[in-house]
Amino acid sequence: MSRTFFITTAIDYTNAPPHIGHAYEKIAADAIARYHRLRGDDVFFLTGVDEHGVKIEKAAAAEGITPREFVDRITPQFVSTWEKLGVKYDRFIRTTDDFHEKAVAEVFKRLLDQGDIYKATYEGLYCAGCEEFKGERDLVEGKCPQHETAPQPFSEENYVLNVAKYKEAIRAHVAVNPGFIRPESRKNEILNLLETFPDVSVSRQKVTWGIQVPGDPGQSIYVWIDALLNYVTGIGYGWDEATFKKYWPADIHLVGKDITKFHCIIWPTILLALGITLPKQVYGHGWVNVGDQKMSKSLGNVVEPNALADTYGADAVRYYLLREITFGKDGSYTFDAFRKRVNADLANNLGNALNRTLGILDKNFAGIVPAEQAELSAELKELVAATRDKVEAHMAESELQEALEATWGLLDGVNKYIDTQAPWALAKAGDMEKLGAVLYAVLEALRHAVILVSPFVPTLAGKMWEQIGLDASLESQRWDDLTWGKLPQGTQTKRLGPVYPRIEDELAGAAKKQ
Ligand code: MSP
């Protein structure tokens, strides 16, 4: 039986269309999910949208429509963007889905019945943008640094989650499971925060756009309680126990650094209270900035992923974000860096190696894969094995950038091998046997490279795979297909030209003006 692998992303607020920061997280999760499918794991990739709460209630009111009408307009934009970017999830959850709303209400009632939720007057400062209470230490000059607005004073008779009761258990879990909070740099931050983390209000009197507190129609359930539960309801908790049992606990909750604390403090509190095993890992990725500025509506620098993908292809967006940003750290997007990176790595390096090779193969062997000679394969055979092992080690640590670097190292090695062996000179000298063996080695190395890049740039990989001409589909390839010699002599290749065109200067100019 294959190993299960359950990966989730944060579910995005649907108060506005998706931006490149949302896309970054979904693309990273998709690449990890695809990598695990390649490994042969039984993968479940869950993503979706967070549709309730005051933030969305306000956005709808500003447009003079109901929250339901509002989310019905925005949510399809998330769905279509992920489709365009090749984000291949197994379920897309909306927190307004019936099965989810029902399960959340049941959990709330259970926590109330068993005393993990109690009633109290709750006072504090609330930032609607973050959907979160703020302490003085969270504010800069009295304002929320992320939303640049002053949080509103709040005082209500509320339902409150007893976080204090589970703090010791959370601390112990973190100590015994060193991989629970990743990257390492986030761990101390969370442990410090846990010390002073208060019990949390988990209901709202004045918010009507939410799931009603069972037995108390005057209150709705706090949006974060509602949202966090998507990770279990999304795989069947409360409505499909077999699937839930099969995939839980999650292998990775992939979320941004800003919301890691909700996942490492509030979420474990709920799970411990319910007697459910904690997820194996919460990974807090960094943020995508625009140049050296934070992306924000007020700065007017929000980068929208659809236009970029329409013009340059989904794989360019995917590649840039995963290659340019060290996973776990903040990174930046600029159009110039995007163009340079994509031209160098996708147009020149990846696309060219295959195109050059198939050109010579067409001319000299009618595009048919020739016989191998062990001594001429040795160098690349060793390089692909080393690359495969490096990728495996990096992916085990979610080091996506390093995995890509290693794979592009293989492409560099292939290009270098072509230059050293100089197949055009061999053709000119009429040394067909050696030429054939050199081309075999290059194509076999490229077959490996295509499989290794496929989780990251699936469309380009598919185009290259088609040109190599193997019968089996790229999707059917598994990790042990990364074994030297699986490219059969006699395979009819199909040269279709370069897989990725350079982004030329005129195009770049046009895109910049957008
Ligand atoms: N709805 C909550 C998450 C609930 S999960 C149970 C939320 N939504 S969000 O739309 O504000 O953010 C969704 C995800 O996108 C978060 O993981 C957040 O960190 C991430 N990002 C939002 N802006 C980002 C960047 N500029 N860069 C990278 N990721 C960013 O929080």
CSV table of C-alpha atoms in Angstrom, one decimal, residues 22-451:
chain,number,residue,atom,x,y,z
A,22,HIS,CA,-1.8,33.8,-2.6
A,23,ALA,CA,-0.6,32.2,-5.8
A,24,TYR,CA,2.9,31.7,-4.3
A,25,GLU,CA,1.6,29.5,-1.5
A,26,LYS,CA,-0.7,27.5,-3.8
A,27,ILE,CA,2.0,26.9,-6.4
A,28,ALA,CA,4.5,25.8,-3.7
A,29,ALA,CA,1.9,23.4,-2.3
A,30,ASP,CA,1.1,22.1,-5.8
A,31,ALA,CA,4.8,21.5,-6.5
A,32,ILE,CA,5.2,19.6,-3.3
A,33,ALA,CA,2.0,17.6,-4.0
A,34,ARG,CA,3.1,16.8,-7.5
A,35,TYR,CA,6.5,15.7,-6.2
A,36,HIS,CA,4.9,13.3,-3.8
A,37,ARG,CA,2.7,11.9,-6.5
A,38,LEU,CA,5.9,11.3,-8.4
A,39,ARG,CA,7.3,9.5,-5.4
A,40,GLY,CA,4.3,7.2,-5.6
A,41,ASP,CA,2.5,8.6,-2.5
A,42,ASP,CA,-1.3,8.6,-2.2
A,43,VAL,CA,-1.6,12.4,-2.1
A,44,PHE,CA,-4.5,14.5,-1.0
A,45,PHE,CA,-4.1,18.2,-1.7
A,46,LEU,CA,-6.7,20.5,0.0
A,47,THR,CA,-7.1,24.2,-0.7
A,48,GLY,CA,-10.0,26.6,-0.7
A,49,VAL,CA,-11.5,29.9,0.5
A,50,ASP,CA,-12.4,31.5,3.8
A,51,GLU,CA,-15.7,33.1,3.0
A,52,HIS,CA,-17.1,34.2,6.4
A,53,GLY,CA,-16.4,37.0,8.8
A,54,VAL,CA,-16.5,40.8,9.3
A,55,LYS,CA,-13.9,41.5,6.7
A,56,ILE,CA,-16.1,40.0,3.9
A,57,GLU,CA,-19.3,41.4,5.5
A,58,LYS,CA,-17.7,44.9,5.2
A,59,ALA,CA,-16.5,44.3,1.6
A,60,ALA,CA,-19.9,43.3,0.5
A,61,ALA,CA,-21.6,46.2,2.3
A,62,ALA,CA,-19.3,48.6,0.5
A,63,GLU,CA,-20.6,47.3,-2.8
A,64,GLY,CA,-24.2,47.3,-1.6
A,65,ILE,CA,-24.6,43.5,-2.1
A,66,THR,CA,-25.1,40.6,0.3
A,67,PRO,CA,-22.0,38.7,1.5
A,68,ARG,CA,-23.3,35.6,-0.3
A,69,GLU,CA,-23.5,37.5,-3.6
A,70,PHE,CA,-20.1,38.9,-2.9
A,71,VAL,CA,-18.3,35.6,-2.3
A,72,ASP,CA,-20.2,34.0,-5.2
A,73,ARG,CA,-18.5,36.6,-7.4
A,74,ILE,CA,-15.0,36.4,-5.9
A,75,THR,CA,-14.6,32.7,-5.2
A,76,PRO,CA,-14.7,31.6,-8.9
A,77,GLN,CA,-11.8,33.9,-9.5
A,78,PHE,CA,-9.7,31.9,-7.1
A,79,VAL,CA,-10.8,28.7,-8.8
A,80,SER,CA,-10.0,29.9,-12.3
A,81,THR,CA,-6.7,31.4,-11.3
A,82,TRP,CA,-5.5,28.1,-9.7
A,83,GLU,CA,-6.6,26.3,-12.8
A,84,LYS,CA,-4.7,28.6,-15.0
A,85,LEU,CA,-1.6,28.2,-12.8
A,86,GLY,CA,-1.8,24.4,-13.0
A,87,VAL,CA,-2.6,24.1,-9.3
A,88,LYS,CA,-4.0,20.5,-9.2
A,89,TYR,CA,-5.8,20.1,-5.9
A,90,ASP,CA,-8.0,17.2,-4.8
A,91,ARG,CA,-10.6,19.3,-3.1
A,92,PHE,CA,-11.4,23.0,-3.1
A,93,ILE,CA,-13.3,23.8,0.1
A,94,ARG,CA,-15.6,26.9,0.7
A,95,THR,CA,-16.3,27.6,4.3
A,96,THR,CA,-19.9,28.1,3.2
A,97,ASP,CA,-20.1,24.5,2.1
A,98,ASP,CA,-23.0,22.7,3.9
A,99,PHE,CA,-20.8,19.8,5.2
A,100,HIS,CA,-18.3,22.2,6.6
A,101,GLU,CA,-20.9,24.5,8.3
A,102,LYS,CA,-22.6,21.5,9.9
A,103,ALA,CA,-19.4,20.0,11.2
A,104,VAL,CA,-18.1,23.3,12.6
A,105,ALA,CA,-21.4,23.9,14.6
A,106,GLU,CA,-21.1,20.3,16.0
A,107,VAL,CA,-17.5,20.9,17.1
A,108,PHE,CA,-18.4,24.1,18.7
A,109,LYS,CA,-21.3,22.5,20.7
A,110,ARG,CA,-19.0,19.6,21.8
A,111,LEU,CA,-16.3,22.0,23.0
A,112,LEU,CA,-18.9,24.0,24.9
A,113,ASP,CA,-20.5,20.9,26.4
A,114,GLN,CA,-17.1,19.6,27.6
A,115,GLY,CA,-16.1,23.0,29.1
A,116,ASP,CA,-13.3,23.9,26.6
A,117,ILE,CA,-15.4,26.9,25.6
A,118,TYR,CA,-16.9,29.1,28.3
A,119,LYS,CA,-18.8,32.3,28.5
A,120,ALA,CA,-17.2,35.6,29.5
A,121,THR,CA,-17.1,39.3,28.8
A,122,TYR,CA,-14.4,39.8,26.3
A,123,GLU,CA,-12.7,43.1,25.9
A,124,GLY,CA,-9.9,44.1,23.5
A,125,LEU,CA,-8.8,45.8,20.3
A,126,TYR,CA,-9.9,44.1,17.1
A,127,CYS,CA,-8.4,44.4,13.6
A,128,ALA,CA,-11.0,43.4,11.0
A,129,GLY,CA,-8.3,43.1,8.4
A,130,CYS,CA,-6.5,40.4,10.4
A,131,GLU,CA,-9.7,39.1,11.9
A,132,GLU,CA,-7.8,39.2,15.2
A,133,PHE,CA,-7.6,40.8,18.6
A,134,LYS,CA,-4.4,42.8,19.0
A,135,GLY,CA,-2.4,43.6,22.1
A,136,GLU,CA,-0.5,46.9,22.5
A,137,ARG,CA,2.7,45.1,21.6
A,138,ASP,CA,1.3,44.1,18.2
A,139,LEU,CA,0.7,47.8,17.2
A,140,VAL,CA,2.9,50.4,15.7
A,141,GLU,CA,1.9,53.9,16.7
A,142,GLY,CA,-1.5,52.5,17.6
A,143,LYS,CA,-2.0,50.9,14.3
A,144,CYS,CA,-2.0,47.3,12.9
A,145,PRO,CA,1.3,47.3,10.9
A,146,GLN,CA,-0.2,45.0,8.3
A,147,HIS,CA,-3.4,46.9,7.6
A,148,GLU,CA,-2.2,50.4,8.6
A,149,THR,CA,-5.5,51.0,10.5
A,150,ALA,CA,-6.2,51.4,14.2
A,151,PRO,CA,-8.0,48.4,15.6
A,152,GLN,CA,-11.5,49.0,17.0
A,153,PRO,CA,-12.3,48.7,20.7
A,154,PHE,CA,-14.4,45.6,21.4
A,155,SER,CA,-16.4,44.6,24.4
A,156,GLU,CA,-18.9,41.8,24.2
A,157,GLU,CA,-20.4,38.9,26.2
A,158,ASN,CA,-18.7,36.1,24.2
A,159,TYR,CA,-17.8,32.4,24.1
A,160,VAL,CA,-14.1,31.9,24.9
A,161,LEU,CA,-11.7,29.1,24.1
A,162,ASN,CA,-9.7,27.8,27.0
A,163,VAL,CA,-6.2,27.9,25.5
A,164,ALA,CA,-4.5,28.0,28.9
A,165,LYS,CA,-5.6,24.4,29.6
A,166,TYR,CA,-3.6,23.0,26.6
A,167,LYS,CA,-0.5,25.2,26.7
A,168,GLU,CA,1.6,22.6,28.5
A,169,ALA,CA,0.6,19.9,26.0
A,170,ILE,CA,1.4,22.1,23.1
A,171,ARG,CA,4.8,22.9,24.5
A,172,ALA,CA,5.5,19.2,25.1
A,173,HIS,CA,4.4,18.4,21.5
A,174,VAL,CA,6.8,21.0,20.1
A,175,ALA,CA,9.6,19.6,22.3
A,176,VAL,CA,9.0,16.0,21.3
A,177,ASN,CA,8.4,16.7,17.6
A,178,PRO,CA,11.2,19.0,16.4
A,179,GLY,CA,9.7,19.0,12.9
A,180,PHE,CA,6.3,20.3,14.0
A,181,ILE,CA,7.0,24.0,13.4
A,182,ARG,CA,9.1,24.7,10.3
A,183,PRO,CA,11.3,26.5,9.3
A,184,GLU,CA,13.3,26.4,12.5
A,185,SER,CA,13.3,30.2,12.7
A,186,ARG,CA,9.6,30.4,13.5
A,187,LYS,CA,9.8,28.0,16.4
A,188,ASN,CA,11.1,30.3,19.1
A,189,GLU,CA,8.8,33.1,18.0
A,190,ILE,CA,5.8,30.7,18.5
A,191,LEU,CA,7.1,29.4,21.8
A,192,ASN,CA,7.6,32.9,23.2
A,193,LEU,CA,4.1,33.9,22.0
A,194,LEU,CA,2.6,30.8,23.6
A,195,GLU,CA,3.8,32.0,27.1
A,196,THR,CA,1.5,35.0,27.1
A,197,PHE,CA,-1.2,33.8,24.6
A,198,PRO,CA,-4.6,34.6,26.2
A,199,ASP,CA,-7.8,32.5,26.0
A,200,VAL,CA,-9.5,33.5,22.7
A,201,SER,CA,-12.9,34.8,22.1
A,202,VAL,CA,-14.5,32.4,19.6
A,203,SER,CA,-17.9,34.1,18.9
A,204,ARG,CA,-19.1,37.5,17.7
A,205,GLN,CA,-22.4,39.2,18.6
A,206,LYS,CA,-22.4,41.7,15.8
A,207,VAL,CA,-21.2,39.6,12.9
A,208,THR,CA,-24.1,38.0,11.1
A,209,TRP,CA,-22.0,36.6,8.2
A,210,GLY,CA,-20.8,33.4,9.9
A,211,ILE,CA,-21.9,30.1,11.3
A,212,GLN,CA,-24.4,30.5,14.1
A,213,VAL,CA,-23.4,29.4,17.6
A,214,PRO,CA,-25.6,26.4,18.3
A,215,GLY,CA,-28.4,27.3,20.6
A,216,ASP,CA,-27.5,31.0,20.6
A,217,PRO,CA,-28.8,32.7,17.5
A,218,GLY,CA,-27.4,36.1,18.7
A,219,GLN,CA,-23.8,35.0,18.1
A,220,SER,CA,-21.8,33.7,15.2
A,221,ILE,CA,-18.7,31.5,15.4
A,222,TYR,CA,-15.3,33.4,15.1
A,223,VAL,CA,-14.0,33.1,11.6
A,224,TRP,CA,-10.7,31.5,12.6
A,225,ILE,CA,-12.4,28.6,14.4
A,226,ASP,CA,-14.6,28.1,11.3
A,227,ALA,CA,-11.6,28.4,9.0
A,228,LEU,CA,-9.1,26.2,10.8
A,229,LEU,CA,-11.6,23.4,10.9
A,230,ASN,CA,-11.5,23.2,7.1
A,231,TYR,CA,-8.4,21.1,7.5
A,232,VAL,CA,-10.4,18.2,8.9
A,233,THR,CA,-13.9,18.8,7.3
A,234,GLY,CA,-12.2,19.1,3.9
A,235,ILE,CA,-11.2,15.4,4.1
A,236,GLY,CA,-14.4,14.2,5.5
A,237,TYR,CA,-14.5,14.9,9.3
A,238,GLY,CA,-18.2,14.7,10.3
A,239,TRP,CA,-19.3,13.4,6.9
A,240,ASP,CA,-16.9,10.9,5.5
A,241,GLU,CA,-15.0,9.2,8.3
A,242,ALA,CA,-13.2,6.7,6.1
A,243,THR,CA,-11.4,9.4,4.1
A,244,PHE,CA,-10.7,11.4,7.2
A,245,LYS,CA,-9.1,8.4,8.9
A,246,LYS,CA,-7.1,7.6,5.8
A,247,TYR,CA,-5.4,11.0,5.4
A,248,TRP,CA,-5.3,12.6,8.8
A,249,PRO,CA,-3.0,13.7,10.4
A,250,ALA,CA,-1.9,16.3,7.8
A,251,ASP,CA,1.7,16.0,6.7
A,252,ILE,CA,2.1,19.7,6.0
A,253,HIS,CA,-0.1,22.7,6.7
A,254,LEU,CA,1.5,25.2,4.4
A,255,VAL,CA,0.7,28.8,5.5
A,256,GLY,CA,2.2,32.3,5.6
A,257,LYS,CA,4.4,33.4,8.4
A,258,ASP,CA,1.8,35.9,9.5
A,259,ILE,CA,-0.7,33.2,10.4
A,260,THR,CA,1.6,30.5,11.7
A,261,LYS,CA,0.6,31.3,15.3
A,262,PHE,CA,-3.0,30.5,14.6
A,263,HIS,CA,-1.9,27.1,13.3
A,264,CYS,CA,0.6,26.4,16.1
A,265,ILE,CA,-1.5,27.6,19.1
A,266,ILE,CA,-5.2,27.9,18.4
A,267,TRP,CA,-5.4,24.9,16.0
A,268,PRO,CA,-3.6,22.5,18.4
A,269,THR,CA,-5.8,23.7,21.2
A,270,ILE,CA,-8.9,22.7,19.3
A,271,LEU,CA,-7.5,19.4,18.2
A,272,LEU,CA,-6.3,18.5,21.6
A,273,ALA,CA,-9.7,19.3,23.0
A,274,LEU,CA,-11.3,17.1,20.4
A,275,GLY,CA,-8.8,14.3,21.0
A,276,ILE,CA,-7.5,14.4,17.4
A,277,THR,CA,-3.8,13.8,16.6
A,278,LEU,CA,-1.9,17.0,15.8
A,279,PRO,CA,-0.7,17.6,12.2
A,280,LYS,CA,2.9,16.5,11.5
A,281,GLN,CA,4.0,19.9,10.4
A,282,VAL,CA,3.1,23.5,10.1
A,283,TYR,CA,5.3,25.2,7.6
A,284,GLY,CA,5.3,29.1,7.7
A,285,HIS,CA,6.5,30.4,4.4
A,286,GLY,CA,7.8,33.9,3.8
A,287,TRP,CA,6.1,36.8,2.0
A,288,VAL,CA,6.4,37.9,-1.6
A,289,ASN,CA,7.1,41.6,-1.7
A,290,VAL,CA,7.1,43.8,-4.8
A,291,GLY,CA,10.6,45.1,-5.2
A,292,ASP,CA,11.5,46.1,-1.7
A,293,GLN,CA,8.0,47.1,-0.8
A,294,LYS,CA,5.2,45.2,0.9
A,295,MET,CA,2.4,44.5,-1.6
A,296,SER,CA,-0.7,46.5,-0.6
A,297,LYS,CA,-3.8,48.0,-2.1
A,298,SER,CA,-2.9,51.4,-0.7
A,299,LEU,CA,0.5,51.4,-2.4
A,300,GLY,CA,-1.2,50.3,-5.6
A,301,ASN,CA,1.4,47.7,-6.3
A,302,VAL,CA,-0.6,44.5,-6.1
A,303,VAL,CA,0.6,42.0,-8.6
A,304,GLU,CA,-2.1,40.0,-10.2
A,305,PRO,CA,-1.0,36.5,-11.3
A,306,ASN,CA,-3.5,36.0,-14.2
A,307,ALA,CA,-2.1,38.6,-16.5
A,308,LEU,CA,1.4,37.3,-16.0
A,309,ALA,CA,0.4,33.7,-16.7
A,310,ASP,CA,-1.7,34.7,-19.7
A,311,THR,CA,1.3,36.5,-21.3
A,312,TYR,CA,4.2,34.3,-20.2
A,313,GLY,CA,2.6,31.1,-19.3
A,314,ALA,CA,1.9,29.5,-15.9
A,315,ASP,CA,5.2,27.8,-15.7
A,316,ALA,CA,7.1,31.0,-15.9
A,317,VAL,CA,5.2,32.3,-12.9
A,318,ARG,CA,5.6,29.0,-11.0
A,319,TYR,CA,9.3,28.8,-11.8
A,320,TYR,CA,10.2,32.3,-11.0
A,321,LEU,CA,8.5,32.3,-7.5
A,322,LEU,CA,9.9,28.9,-6.5
A,323,ARG,CA,13.4,29.5,-7.9
A,324,GLU,CA,13.9,33.1,-6.9
A,325,ILE,CA,12.7,32.9,-3.3
A,326,THR,CA,14.4,30.8,-0.6
A,327,PHE,CA,11.5,28.8,0.7
A,328,GLY,CA,10.7,30.0,4.3
A,329,LYS,CA,12.2,33.4,3.8
A,330,ASP,CA,10.7,36.6,2.3
A,331,GLY,CA,11.4,37.3,-1.4
A,332,SER,CA,10.6,39.8,-4.0
A,333,TYR,CA,9.0,40.1,-7.4
A,334,THR,CA,10.1,42.6,-10.0
A,335,PHE,CA,9.3,42.2,-13.7
A,336,ASP,CA,13.0,42.6,-14.6
A,337,ALA,CA,14.1,39.8,-12.3
A,338,PHE,CA,11.2,37.7,-13.7
A,339,ARG,CA,12.3,38.3,-17.3
A,340,LYS,CA,16.0,37.6,-16.6
A,341,ARG,CA,15.3,34.4,-14.7
A,342,VAL,CA,12.8,33.0,-17.1
A,343,ASN,CA,15.0,33.8,-20.2
A,344,ALA,CA,18.1,32.3,-18.7
A,345,ASP,CA,16.6,29.2,-17.1
A,346,LEU,CA,13.6,28.3,-19.2
A,347,ALA,CA,14.2,29.7,-22.6
A,348,ASN,CA,18.0,29.2,-22.8
A,349,ASN,CA,18.9,26.4,-20.5
A,350,LEU,CA,15.9,24.0,-20.3
A,351,GLY,CA,14.4,24.6,-23.7
A,352,ASN,CA,17.7,24.7,-25.7
A,353,ALA,CA,19.4,21.5,-24.5
A,354,LEU,CA,16.6,19.4,-25.9
A,355,ASN,CA,16.0,21.4,-29.1
A,356,ARG,CA,19.7,21.3,-30.0
A,357,THR,CA,20.0,17.6,-29.4
A,358,LEU,CA,16.8,16.7,-31.3
A,359,GLY,CA,18.1,18.9,-34.2
A,360,ILE,CA,21.3,16.8,-34.5
A,361,LEU,CA,19.4,13.6,-34.0
A,362,ASP,CA,16.9,14.5,-36.8
A,363,LYS,CA,19.7,15.2,-39.2
A,364,ASN,CA,21.8,12.2,-38.5
A,365,PHE,CA,19.5,9.5,-37.3
A,366,ALA,CA,16.1,10.5,-38.6
A,367,GLY,CA,15.1,11.3,-35.0
A,368,ILE,CA,15.5,7.8,-33.8
A,369,VAL,CA,17.3,7.2,-30.4
A,370,PRO,CA,20.6,5.4,-31.2
A,371,ALA,CA,22.5,2.8,-29.1
A,372,GLU,CA,24.3,3.5,-25.8
A,373,GLN,CA,27.9,3.1,-25.0
A,374,ALA,CA,28.6,2.7,-21.3
A,375,GLU,CA,31.9,4.8,-21.3
A,376,LEU,CA,30.2,7.7,-23.0
A,377,SER,CA,27.3,7.6,-20.6
A,378,ALA,CA,29.3,7.3,-17.4
A,379,GLU,CA,29.6,11.0,-16.7
A,380,LEU,CA,26.0,11.9,-17.1
A,381,LYS,CA,24.8,8.7,-15.5
A,382,GLU,CA,26.7,9.7,-12.4
A,383,LEU,CA,25.4,13.3,-12.5
A,384,VAL,CA,21.7,12.2,-12.8
A,385,ALA,CA,22.0,9.8,-9.9
A,386,ALA,CA,23.6,12.5,-7.8
A,387,THR,CA,21.0,15.1,-8.8
A,388,ARG,CA,18.1,12.7,-8.0
A,389,ASP,CA,19.5,12.1,-4.5
A,390,LYS,CA,20.1,15.9,-4.0
A,391,VAL,CA,16.5,16.6,-5.0
A,392,GLU,CA,15.2,13.9,-2.7
A,393,ALA,CA,17.2,15.4,0.2
A,394,HIS,CA,16.1,18.9,-0.5
A,395,MET,CA,12.4,18.1,-1.0
A,396,ALA,CA,12.4,16.2,2.3
A,397,GLU,CA,13.1,19.6,3.9
A,398,SER,CA,10.8,21.6,1.7
A,399,GLU,CA,13.9,23.3,0.2
A,400,LEU,CA,12.2,24.0,-3.2
A,401,GLN,CA,14.7,26.5,-4.4
A,402,GLU,CA,17.7,24.2,-3.7
A,403,ALA,CA,15.9,21.3,-5.4
A,404,LEU,CA,15.5,23.5,-8.5
A,405,GLU,CA,19.1,24.6,-8.3
A,406,ALA,CA,20.2,21.0,-8.2
A,407,THR,CA,18.1,20.1,-11.2
A,408,TRP,CA,19.4,23.1,-13.2
A,409,GLY,CA,22.9,21.9,-12.2
A,410,LEU,CA,22.0,18.8,-14.2
A,411,LEU,CA,21.0,20.8,-17.2
A,412,ASP,CA,24.2,22.8,-17.0
A,413,GLY,CA,26.1,19.5,-16.9
A,414,VAL,CA,24.2,18.3,-19.9
A,415,ASN,CA,25.0,21.5,-21.9
A,416,LYS,CA,28.6,21.3,-20.8
A,417,TYR,CA,28.8,17.6,-22.0
A,418,ILE,CA,27.3,18.6,-25.4
A,419,ASP,CA,29.9,21.4,-25.7
A,420,THR,CA,32.8,19.0,-24.7
A,421,GLN,CA,31.7,16.1,-26.9
A,422,ALA,CA,30.9,18.5,-29.8
A,423,PRO,CA,28.4,16.2,-31.6
A,424,TRP,CA,28.4,18.5,-34.6
A,425,ALA,CA,32.1,17.8,-35.0
A,426,LEU,CA,31.5,14.1,-34.7
A,427,ALA,CA,28.9,14.3,-37.4
A,428,LYS,CA,31.3,16.2,-39.6
A,429,ALA,CA,34.0,13.6,-39.1
A,430,GLY,CA,31.4,10.8,-39.8
A,431,ASP,CA,32.0,9.1,-36.4
A,432,MET,CA,28.4,8.0,-36.3
A,433,GLU,CA,28.8,5.4,-33.6
A,434,LYS,CA,30.2,7.8,-31.1
A,435,LEU,CA,27.8,10.5,-32.2
A,436,GLY,CA,24.9,8.1,-31.5
A,437,ALA,CA,26.2,7.2,-28.1
A,438,VAL,CA,26.7,10.9,-27.1
A,439,LEU,CA,23.2,11.7,-28.2
A,440,TYR,CA,21.9,8.7,-26.3
A,441,ALA,CA,23.6,10.0,-23.1
A,442,VAL,CA,22.2,13.5,-23.5
A,443,LEU,CA,18.7,12.4,-24.2
A,444,GLU,CA,18.6,9.9,-21.4
A,445,ALA,CA,19.9,12.7,-19.0
A,446,LEU,CA,17.2,15.0,-20.4
A,447,ARG,CA,14.6,12.4,-19.8
A,448,HIS,CA,15.6,12.4,-16.1
A,449,ALA,CA,15.7,16.2,-16.1
A,450,VAL,CA,12.1,16.4,-17.5
A,451,ILE,CA,10.8,14.0,-14.8
